[in-house]
Short mmCIF file of C-alpha atoms and ligand atoms in Angstrom, two decimals:
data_model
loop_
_atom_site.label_atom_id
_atom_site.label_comp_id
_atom_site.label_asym_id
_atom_site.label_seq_id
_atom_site.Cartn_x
_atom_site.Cartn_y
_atom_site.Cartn_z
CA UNK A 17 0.00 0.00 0.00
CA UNK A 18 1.32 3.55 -0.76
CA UNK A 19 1.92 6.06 1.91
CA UNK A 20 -0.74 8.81 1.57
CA UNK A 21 2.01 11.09 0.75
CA UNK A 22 5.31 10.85 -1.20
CA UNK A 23 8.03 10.15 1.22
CA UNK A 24 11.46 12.18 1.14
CA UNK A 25 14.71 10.54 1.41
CA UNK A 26 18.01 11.22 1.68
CA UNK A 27 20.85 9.37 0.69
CA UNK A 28 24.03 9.17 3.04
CA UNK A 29 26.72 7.89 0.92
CA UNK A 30 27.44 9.00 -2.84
CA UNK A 31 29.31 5.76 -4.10
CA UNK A 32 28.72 3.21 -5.94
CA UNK A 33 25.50 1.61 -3.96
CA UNK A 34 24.39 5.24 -2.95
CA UNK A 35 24.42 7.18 -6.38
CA UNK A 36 23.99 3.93 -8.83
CA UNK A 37 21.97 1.40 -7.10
CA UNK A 38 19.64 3.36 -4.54
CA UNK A 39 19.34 7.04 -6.55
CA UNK A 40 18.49 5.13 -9.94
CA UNK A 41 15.84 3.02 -8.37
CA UNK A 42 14.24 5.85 -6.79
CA UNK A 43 14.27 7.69 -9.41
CA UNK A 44 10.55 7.97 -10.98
CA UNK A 45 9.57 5.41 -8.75
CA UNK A 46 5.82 6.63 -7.22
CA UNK A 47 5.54 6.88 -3.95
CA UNK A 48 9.22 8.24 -2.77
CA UNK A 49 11.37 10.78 -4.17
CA UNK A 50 15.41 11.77 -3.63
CA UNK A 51 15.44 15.15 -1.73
CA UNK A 52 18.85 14.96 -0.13
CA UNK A 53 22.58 13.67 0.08
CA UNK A 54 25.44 13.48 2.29
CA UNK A 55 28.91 12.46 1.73
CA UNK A 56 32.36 13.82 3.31
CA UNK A 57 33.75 13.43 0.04
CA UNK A 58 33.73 16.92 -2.06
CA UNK A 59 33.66 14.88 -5.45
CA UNK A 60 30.74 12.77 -4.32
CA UNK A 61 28.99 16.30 -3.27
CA UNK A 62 29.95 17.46 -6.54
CA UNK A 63 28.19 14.60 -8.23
CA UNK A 64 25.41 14.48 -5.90
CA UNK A 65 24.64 18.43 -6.65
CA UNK A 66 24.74 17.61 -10.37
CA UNK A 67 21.45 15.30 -9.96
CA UNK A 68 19.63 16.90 -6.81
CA UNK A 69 20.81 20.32 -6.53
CA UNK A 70 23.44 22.02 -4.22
CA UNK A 71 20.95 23.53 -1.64
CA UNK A 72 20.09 20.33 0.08
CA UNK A 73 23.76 18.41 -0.30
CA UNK A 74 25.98 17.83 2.93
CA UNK A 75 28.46 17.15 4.16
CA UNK A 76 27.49 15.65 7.77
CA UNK A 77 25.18 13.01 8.23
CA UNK A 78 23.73 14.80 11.28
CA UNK A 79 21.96 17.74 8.82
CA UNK A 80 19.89 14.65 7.49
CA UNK A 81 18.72 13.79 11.16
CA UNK A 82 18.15 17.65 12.12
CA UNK A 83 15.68 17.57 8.73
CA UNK A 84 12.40 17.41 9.40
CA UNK A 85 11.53 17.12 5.97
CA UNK A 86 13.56 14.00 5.30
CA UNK A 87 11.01 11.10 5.76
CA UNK A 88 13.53 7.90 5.11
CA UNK A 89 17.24 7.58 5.31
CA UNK A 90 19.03 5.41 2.98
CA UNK A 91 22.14 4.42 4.68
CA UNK A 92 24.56 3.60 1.68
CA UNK A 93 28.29 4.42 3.45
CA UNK A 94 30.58 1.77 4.21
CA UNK A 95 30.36 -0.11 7.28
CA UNK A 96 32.20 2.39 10.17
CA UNK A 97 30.10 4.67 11.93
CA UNK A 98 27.01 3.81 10.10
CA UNK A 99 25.59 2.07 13.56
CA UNK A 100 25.50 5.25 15.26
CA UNK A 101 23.71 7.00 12.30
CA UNK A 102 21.11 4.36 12.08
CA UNK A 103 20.38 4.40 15.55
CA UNK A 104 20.07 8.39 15.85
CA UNK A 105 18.02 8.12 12.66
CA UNK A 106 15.56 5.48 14.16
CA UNK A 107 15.26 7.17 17.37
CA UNK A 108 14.35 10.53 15.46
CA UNK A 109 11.19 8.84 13.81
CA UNK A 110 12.88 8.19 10.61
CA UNK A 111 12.52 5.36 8.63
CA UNK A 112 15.75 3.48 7.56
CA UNK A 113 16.81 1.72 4.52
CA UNK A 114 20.33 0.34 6.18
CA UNK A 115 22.84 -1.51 3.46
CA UNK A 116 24.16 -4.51 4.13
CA UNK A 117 25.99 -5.58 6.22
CA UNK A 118 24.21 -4.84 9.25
CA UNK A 119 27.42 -4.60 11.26
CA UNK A 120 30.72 -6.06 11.94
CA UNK A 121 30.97 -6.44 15.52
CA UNK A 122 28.51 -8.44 17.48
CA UNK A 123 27.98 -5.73 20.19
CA UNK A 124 26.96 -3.39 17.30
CA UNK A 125 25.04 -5.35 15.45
CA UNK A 126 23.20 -6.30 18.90
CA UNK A 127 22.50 -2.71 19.49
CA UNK A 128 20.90 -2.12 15.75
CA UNK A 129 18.31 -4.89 16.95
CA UNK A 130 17.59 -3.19 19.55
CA UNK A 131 16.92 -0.01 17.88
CA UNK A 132 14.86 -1.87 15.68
CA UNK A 133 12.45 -3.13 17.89
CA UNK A 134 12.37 -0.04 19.52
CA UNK A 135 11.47 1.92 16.70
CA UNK A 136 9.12 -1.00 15.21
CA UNK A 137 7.38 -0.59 18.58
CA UNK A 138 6.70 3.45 17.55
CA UNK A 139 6.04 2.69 14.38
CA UNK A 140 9.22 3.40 12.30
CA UNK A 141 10.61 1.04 10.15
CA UNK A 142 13.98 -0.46 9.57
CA UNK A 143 14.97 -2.63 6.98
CA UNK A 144 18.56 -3.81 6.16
CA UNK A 145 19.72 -4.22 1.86
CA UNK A 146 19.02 -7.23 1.06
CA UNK A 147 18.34 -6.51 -2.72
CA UNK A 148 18.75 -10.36 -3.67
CA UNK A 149 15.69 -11.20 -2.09
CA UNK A 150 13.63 -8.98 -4.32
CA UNK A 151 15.47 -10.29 -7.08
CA UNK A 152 12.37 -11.67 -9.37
CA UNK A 153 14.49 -15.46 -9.27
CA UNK A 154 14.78 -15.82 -5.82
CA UNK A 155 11.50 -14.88 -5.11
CA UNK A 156 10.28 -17.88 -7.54
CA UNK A 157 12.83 -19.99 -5.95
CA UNK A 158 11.05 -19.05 -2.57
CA UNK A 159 7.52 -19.69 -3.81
CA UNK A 160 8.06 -23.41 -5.53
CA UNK A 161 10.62 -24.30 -2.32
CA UNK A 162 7.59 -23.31 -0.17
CA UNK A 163 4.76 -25.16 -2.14
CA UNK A 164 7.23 -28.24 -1.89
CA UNK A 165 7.90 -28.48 -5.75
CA UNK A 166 11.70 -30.25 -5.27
CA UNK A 167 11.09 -31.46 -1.72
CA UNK A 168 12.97 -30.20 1.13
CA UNK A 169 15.92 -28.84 0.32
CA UNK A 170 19.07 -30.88 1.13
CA UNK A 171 21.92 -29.47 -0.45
CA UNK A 172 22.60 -25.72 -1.56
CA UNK A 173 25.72 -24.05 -3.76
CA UNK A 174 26.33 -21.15 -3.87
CA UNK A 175 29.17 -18.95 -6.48
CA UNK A 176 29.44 -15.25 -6.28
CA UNK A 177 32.40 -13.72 -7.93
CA UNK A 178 33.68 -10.58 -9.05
CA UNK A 179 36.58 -8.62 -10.42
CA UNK A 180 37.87 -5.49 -8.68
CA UNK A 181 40.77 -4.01 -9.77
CA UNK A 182 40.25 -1.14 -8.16
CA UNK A 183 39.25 -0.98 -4.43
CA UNK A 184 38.35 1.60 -2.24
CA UNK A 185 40.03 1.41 1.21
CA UNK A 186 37.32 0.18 3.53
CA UNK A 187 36.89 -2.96 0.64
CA UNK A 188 40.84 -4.10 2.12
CA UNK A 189 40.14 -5.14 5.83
CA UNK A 190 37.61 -6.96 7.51
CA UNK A 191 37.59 -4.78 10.11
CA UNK A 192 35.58 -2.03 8.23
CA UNK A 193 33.10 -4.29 6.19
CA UNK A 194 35.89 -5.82 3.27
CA UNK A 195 36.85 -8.79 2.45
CA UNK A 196 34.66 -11.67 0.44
CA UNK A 197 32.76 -12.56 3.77
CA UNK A 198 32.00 -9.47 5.17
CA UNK A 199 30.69 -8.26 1.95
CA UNK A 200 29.48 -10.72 -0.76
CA UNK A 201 29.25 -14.07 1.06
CA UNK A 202 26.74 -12.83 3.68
CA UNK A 203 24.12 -12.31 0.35
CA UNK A 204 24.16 -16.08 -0.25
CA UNK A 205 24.25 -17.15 3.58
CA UNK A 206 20.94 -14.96 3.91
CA UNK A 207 19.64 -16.70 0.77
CA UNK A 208 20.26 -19.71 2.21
CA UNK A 209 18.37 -18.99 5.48
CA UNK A 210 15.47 -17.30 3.64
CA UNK A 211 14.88 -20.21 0.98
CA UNK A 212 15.04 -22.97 3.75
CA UNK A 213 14.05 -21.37 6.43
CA UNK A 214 16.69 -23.20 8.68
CA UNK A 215 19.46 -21.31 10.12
CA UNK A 216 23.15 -22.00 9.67
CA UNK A 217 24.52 -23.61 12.80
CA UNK A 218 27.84 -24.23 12.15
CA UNK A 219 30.03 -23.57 8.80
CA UNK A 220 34.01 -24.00 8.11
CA UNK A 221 35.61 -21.22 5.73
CA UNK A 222 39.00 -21.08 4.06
CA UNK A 223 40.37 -17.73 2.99
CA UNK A 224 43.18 -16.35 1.03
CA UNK A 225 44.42 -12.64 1.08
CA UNK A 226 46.70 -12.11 -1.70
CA UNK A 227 45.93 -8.61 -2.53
CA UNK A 228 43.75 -7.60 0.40
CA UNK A 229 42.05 -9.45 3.88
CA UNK A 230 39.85 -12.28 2.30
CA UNK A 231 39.86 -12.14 -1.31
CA UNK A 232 38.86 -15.08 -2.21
CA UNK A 233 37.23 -17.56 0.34
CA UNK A 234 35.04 -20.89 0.00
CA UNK A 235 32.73 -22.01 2.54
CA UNK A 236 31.11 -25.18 3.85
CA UNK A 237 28.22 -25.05 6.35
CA UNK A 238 25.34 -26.85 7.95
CA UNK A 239 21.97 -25.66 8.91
CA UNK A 240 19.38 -26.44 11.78
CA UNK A 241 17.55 -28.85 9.76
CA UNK A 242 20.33 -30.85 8.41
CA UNK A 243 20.54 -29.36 5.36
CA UNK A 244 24.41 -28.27 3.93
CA UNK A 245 25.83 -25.67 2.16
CA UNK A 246 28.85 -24.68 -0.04
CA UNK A 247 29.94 -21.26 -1.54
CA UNK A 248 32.80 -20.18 -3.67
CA UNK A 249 33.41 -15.97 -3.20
CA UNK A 250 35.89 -14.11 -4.95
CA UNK A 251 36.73 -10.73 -5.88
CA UNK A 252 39.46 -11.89 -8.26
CA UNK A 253 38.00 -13.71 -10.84
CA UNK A 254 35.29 -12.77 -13.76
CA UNK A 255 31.50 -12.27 -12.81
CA UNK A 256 29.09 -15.25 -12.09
CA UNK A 257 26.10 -15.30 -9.07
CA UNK A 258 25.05 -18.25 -9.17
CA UNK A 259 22.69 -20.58 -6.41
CA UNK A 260 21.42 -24.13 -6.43
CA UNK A 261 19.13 -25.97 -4.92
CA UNK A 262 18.64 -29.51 -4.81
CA UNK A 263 15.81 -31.33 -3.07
CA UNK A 264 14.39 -35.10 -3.22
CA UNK A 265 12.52 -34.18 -5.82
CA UNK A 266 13.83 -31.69 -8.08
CA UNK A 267 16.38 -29.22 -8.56
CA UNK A 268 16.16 -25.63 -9.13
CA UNK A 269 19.02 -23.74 -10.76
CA UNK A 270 19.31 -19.77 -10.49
CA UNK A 271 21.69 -17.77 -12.55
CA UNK A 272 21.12 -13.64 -10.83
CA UNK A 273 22.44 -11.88 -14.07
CA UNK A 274 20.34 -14.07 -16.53
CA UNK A 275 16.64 -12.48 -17.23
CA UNK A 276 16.45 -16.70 -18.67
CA UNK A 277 18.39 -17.70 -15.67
CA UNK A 278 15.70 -19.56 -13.51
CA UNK A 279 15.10 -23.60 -13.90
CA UNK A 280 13.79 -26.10 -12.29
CA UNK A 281 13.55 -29.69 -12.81
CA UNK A 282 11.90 -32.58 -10.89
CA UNK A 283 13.60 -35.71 -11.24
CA UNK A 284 15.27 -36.81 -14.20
CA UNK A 285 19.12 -35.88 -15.70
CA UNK A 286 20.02 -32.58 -17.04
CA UNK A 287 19.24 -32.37 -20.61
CA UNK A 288 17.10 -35.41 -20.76
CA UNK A 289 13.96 -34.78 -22.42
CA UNK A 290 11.61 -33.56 -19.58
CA UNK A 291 14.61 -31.15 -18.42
CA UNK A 292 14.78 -30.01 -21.97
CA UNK A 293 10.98 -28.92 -22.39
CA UNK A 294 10.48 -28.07 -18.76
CA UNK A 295 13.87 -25.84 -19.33
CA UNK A 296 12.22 -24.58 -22.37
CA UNK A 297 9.56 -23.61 -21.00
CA UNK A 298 10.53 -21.77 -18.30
CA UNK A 299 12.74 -19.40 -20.71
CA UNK A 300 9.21 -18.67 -22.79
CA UNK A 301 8.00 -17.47 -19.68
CA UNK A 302 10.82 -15.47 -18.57
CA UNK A 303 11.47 -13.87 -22.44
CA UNK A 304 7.56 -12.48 -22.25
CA UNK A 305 8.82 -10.69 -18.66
CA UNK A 306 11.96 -9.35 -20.83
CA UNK A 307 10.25 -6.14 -21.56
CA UNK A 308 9.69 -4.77 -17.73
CA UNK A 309 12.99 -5.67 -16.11
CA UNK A 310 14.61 -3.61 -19.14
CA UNK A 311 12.77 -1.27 -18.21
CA UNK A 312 14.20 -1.00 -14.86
CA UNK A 313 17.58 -1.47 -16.19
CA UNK A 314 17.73 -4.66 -16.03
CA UNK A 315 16.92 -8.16 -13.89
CA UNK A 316 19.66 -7.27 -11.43
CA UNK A 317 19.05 -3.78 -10.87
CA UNK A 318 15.35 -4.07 -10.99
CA UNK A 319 15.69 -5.79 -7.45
CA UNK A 320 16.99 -2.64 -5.70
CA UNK A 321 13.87 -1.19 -7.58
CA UNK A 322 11.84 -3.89 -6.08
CA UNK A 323 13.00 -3.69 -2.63
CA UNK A 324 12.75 0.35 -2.47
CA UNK A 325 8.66 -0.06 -3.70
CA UNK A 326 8.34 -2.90 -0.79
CA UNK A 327 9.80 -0.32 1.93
CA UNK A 328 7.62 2.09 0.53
CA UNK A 329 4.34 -0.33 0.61
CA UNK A 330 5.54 -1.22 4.05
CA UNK A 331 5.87 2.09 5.70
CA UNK A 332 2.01 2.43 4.02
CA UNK A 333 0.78 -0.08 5.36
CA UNK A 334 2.38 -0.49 8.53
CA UNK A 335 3.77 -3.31 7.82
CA UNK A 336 6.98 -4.92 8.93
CA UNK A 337 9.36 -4.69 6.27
CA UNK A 338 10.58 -8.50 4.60
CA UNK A 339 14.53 -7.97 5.58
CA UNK A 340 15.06 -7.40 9.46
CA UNK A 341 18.02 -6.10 11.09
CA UNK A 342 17.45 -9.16 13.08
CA UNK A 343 17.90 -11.39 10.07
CA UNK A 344 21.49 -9.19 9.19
CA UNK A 345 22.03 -10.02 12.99
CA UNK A 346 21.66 -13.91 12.18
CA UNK A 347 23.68 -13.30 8.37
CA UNK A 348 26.55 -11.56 10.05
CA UNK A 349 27.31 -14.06 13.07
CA UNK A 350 27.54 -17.12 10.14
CA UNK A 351 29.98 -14.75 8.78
CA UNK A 352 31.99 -13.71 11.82
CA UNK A 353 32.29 -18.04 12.56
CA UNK A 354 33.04 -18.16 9.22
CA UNK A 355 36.31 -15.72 9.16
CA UNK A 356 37.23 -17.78 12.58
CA UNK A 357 36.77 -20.55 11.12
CA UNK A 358 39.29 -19.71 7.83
CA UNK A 359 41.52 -17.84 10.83
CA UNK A 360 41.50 -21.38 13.50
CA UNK A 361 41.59 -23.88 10.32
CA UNK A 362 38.57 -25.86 12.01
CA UNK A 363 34.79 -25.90 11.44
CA UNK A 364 32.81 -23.50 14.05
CA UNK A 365 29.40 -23.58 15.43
CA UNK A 366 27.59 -20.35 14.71
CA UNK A 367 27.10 -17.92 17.63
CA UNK A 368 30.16 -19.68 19.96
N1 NAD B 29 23.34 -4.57 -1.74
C1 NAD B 29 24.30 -4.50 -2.66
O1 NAD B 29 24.24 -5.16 -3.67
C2 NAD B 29 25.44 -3.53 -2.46
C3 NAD B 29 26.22 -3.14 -3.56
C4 NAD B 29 27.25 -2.23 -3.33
C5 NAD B 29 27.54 -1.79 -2.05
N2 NAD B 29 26.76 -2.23 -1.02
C6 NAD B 29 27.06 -1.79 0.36
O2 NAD B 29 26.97 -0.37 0.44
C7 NAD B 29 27.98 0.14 1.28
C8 NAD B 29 28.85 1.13 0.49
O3 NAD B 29 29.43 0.47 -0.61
P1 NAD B 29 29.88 1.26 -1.94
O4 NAD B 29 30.31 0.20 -2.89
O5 NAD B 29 28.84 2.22 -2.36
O6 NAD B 29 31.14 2.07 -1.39
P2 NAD B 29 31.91 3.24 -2.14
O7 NAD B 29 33.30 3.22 -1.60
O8 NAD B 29 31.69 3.18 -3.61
O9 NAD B 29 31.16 4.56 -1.65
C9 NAD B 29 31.04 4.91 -0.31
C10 NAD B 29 30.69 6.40 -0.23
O10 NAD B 29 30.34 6.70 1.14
C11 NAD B 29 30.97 7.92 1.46
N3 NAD B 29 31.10 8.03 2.92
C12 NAD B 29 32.11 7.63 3.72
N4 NAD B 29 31.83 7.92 5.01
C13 NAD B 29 30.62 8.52 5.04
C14 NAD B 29 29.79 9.07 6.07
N5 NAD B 29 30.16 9.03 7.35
N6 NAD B 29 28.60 9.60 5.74
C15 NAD B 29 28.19 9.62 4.43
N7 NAD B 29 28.93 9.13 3.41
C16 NAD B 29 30.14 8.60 3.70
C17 NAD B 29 32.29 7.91 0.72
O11 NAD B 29 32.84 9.21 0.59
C18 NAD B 29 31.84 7.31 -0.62
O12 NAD B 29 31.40 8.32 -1.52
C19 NAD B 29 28.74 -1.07 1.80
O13 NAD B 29 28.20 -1.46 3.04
C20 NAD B 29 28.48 -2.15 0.76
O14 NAD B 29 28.55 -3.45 1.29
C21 NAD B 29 25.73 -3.07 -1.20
#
C-alpha cells in the first residue's frame, strides 16, 4: 500500500550503492522521491549536486537527522560509523533503509536490533539491503521451495564472484566491512536462510588474502535442519552469481544476471527430455517478462527497484518490512564463525 504522501529521502553515501543502485531506483519510482545527500567526500557532493541540486547536499550526516523534511534515510556508506547514524536516525522517527551488512561487531550489530524493535514498537521502520531477495528469481525460488515443488531442500551451492581491480580502502580489511565474507558471502548465507528457512549452525571457511584481507574464500556449512551448504566468493575472478538448490525431488538452478536464468527440474538428468521442455519452458516465460525488467535497467538492478517499492508499501501499510536487522544479525554471526573458522583452520558452530 502507498503512503498517503510521497516520502522524502536522503541518501548518506554518494558511491557506488548510494548514487547507482539506490538514486536510480528511486528515481521515478511513485511513492518516494530523492530530496537529499550526504557524503564527506567533495567529489561525491559534486556529483550528488549535479542530480539533486546544491541547496540540500551535505556534508554531515547529522543535517539529514536535524531535517524534518527528510522522511527515510538510505544508509549507503561503508560499514564504520554507520551504527551510530542508524540508531540516531531510528530514534528521530525516521525510517531506515540500512545496506548490508548490518554490522561487523557483534555488540553493534546487537545494538541495531535493539533499535529496531524499539522503533518497530513506535512505528518506524527499519529494513537492512538485502536486494537479492527482491530479485524476481529468488522470489520464484522461494515460492516453488515453499509449495514443496523439489522437496525439502538438502543441499545448496552457492558462487558469487567478481573482479575489482580497483578498491576503495574500507573494501581491504575486515575490520571495516571488506573482504569476500563481510561483503558478498553474507548475500548467499541470507539466501540460504530465507529459501530454507533453517538457520546456519555451524560452517568452516577457508580464505586467502593475496591482494587484500579475504579475497577469495570458499565455505562449507550446515543448517538447523540438516541441510548443507557450499559457496565459492571471490573478488578476483570474472562475474558469475550463481545458487542451487537440490531437493528429493527436483532441482532448481538460479543464474542472478540471466533475465532466462531460472530452472527447475523434478527428477530426471540434465538435458534429458523432460529437463529439456520443462527448461524450455521456463525461458518462454521469462522472455515475455523481458520487456519490464529492461525497463528497470535490467533483472539485477530491478531488485533494488523492487525492494525500495516494498519499503515504501511497508511504511504504508504499517507493515513490517521482509529484511530485518534481526535477520542481518543472524547473516553476520555465520559470517563472523566463518572468518574464525578460515583464521582457526577448524569448522565453528555459529554464535560460539
Ligand atoms: N546490496 C548490494 O548489492 C550492495 C552493492 C554495493 C555496495 N553495497 C554496500 O553499500 C555500502 C557502500 O558500498 P559502496 O560500494 O557504495 O562504497 P563506495 O566506496 O563506492 O562509496 C562509499 C561512499 O560513502 C561515502 N562516505 C564515507 N563515510 C561517510 C559518512 N560518514 N557519511 C556519508 N557518506 C560517507 C564515501 O565518501 C563514498 O562516496 C557497503 O556497506 C556495501 O557493502 C551493497
Amino acid at each position: 500500500m502507498r503512503p498517503k504522501r510521497e516520502l522524502r529521502v536522503a541518501i548518506a553515501g554518494w558511491g557506488r550503492a548510494g548514487s547507482h543502485l539506490h538514486a536510480g531506483s528511486l528515481r521515478a519510482l511513485p511513492g518516494a522521491r530523492l530530496v537529499a545527500v550526504c557524503d564527506p567526500d567533495a567529489d561525491a557532493r559534486a556529483r550528488a549536486a549535479g542530480e539533486i541540486g546544491a541547496e540540500r547536499v551535505y556534508a554531515d550526516a547529522r543535517r539529514l537527522l536535524d531535517d524534518p523534511a527528510i522522511d527515510v534515510l538510505a544508509l549507503c556508506q561503508p560499514v564504520p560509523g554507520r551504527a551510530g547514524l542508524a540508531c540516531a536516525a531510528l530514534a528521530a522517527g525516521k525510517h531506515v533503509l540500512l545496506e548490508k551488512p548490518l554490522a561487523i561487531d557483534a555488540g553493534e550489530s546487537d545494538r541495531l536490533v535493539a533499535a529496531e524493535a524499539a522503533a518497530t514498537a513506535a512505528g518506524v521502520k527499519a529494513m537492512l539491503g538485502m536486494n537479492m531477495r527482491w530479485h524476481p528469481h529468488a522470489l520464484q525460488a522461494r515460492r516453488r521451495i515453499l509449495a514443496g515443488e523439489i522437496g525439502a531442500p538438502e543441499l545448496l551451492a552457492s558462487t558469487i564472484t567478481t573482479r575489482h581491480d580497483d578498491v576503495p580502502p574500507w573494501r581491504r580489511t575486515r575490520a571495516t566491512g571488506g573482504g569476500v565474507l563481510n561483503d558478498m558471502a553474507i548475500h548467499h548465507v541470507d539466501l540460504w536462510r530465507w529459501l530454507t528457512g533453517s538457520e546456519v549452525v555451524e560452517v568452516s571457511a577457508c580464505a586467502r588474502s593475496r591482494e587484500w584481507e579475504d579475497d577469495s574464500a570458499a565455505i562449507s556449512a550446515r543448517l538447523s535442519d540438516g541441510a548443507l551448504a557450499t559457496a565459492v566468493v571471490g573478488e578476483r575472478t570474472v562475474n558469475d552469481n550463481a545458487l542451487a538448490v537440490f531437493g528429493r525431488d527436483g532441482a532448481i538452478a538460479l543464474s542472478f544476471y540471466r533475465f532466462d536464468g531460472f530452472t527447475l527440474r523434478r527428477g530426471g538428468v540434465p538435458g534429458d527430455r523432460t529437463d529439456r521442455m520443462s527448461t524450455a519452458l521456463h525461458r518462454l516465460a521469462q522472455i515475455v517478462g523481458l520487456p519490464a525488467t529492461r525497463r528497470h535497467r535490467g533483472l539485477w538492478l530491478s531488485s533494488y527497484r523492487a525492494q525500495w517499492r516494498h519499503f515504501i508499501d511497508c511504511i504504508g501499510a504499517d507493515r513490517a518490512p521482509g529484511s530485518s536487522f534481526a535477520d542481518g544479525a543472524r547473516a553476520g554471526a555465520v559470517i563472523r564463525a566463518a572468518i574464525e573458522s578460515a583464521r582457526r583452520g577448524a569448522g565453528v558452530a555459529v554464535g560460539a
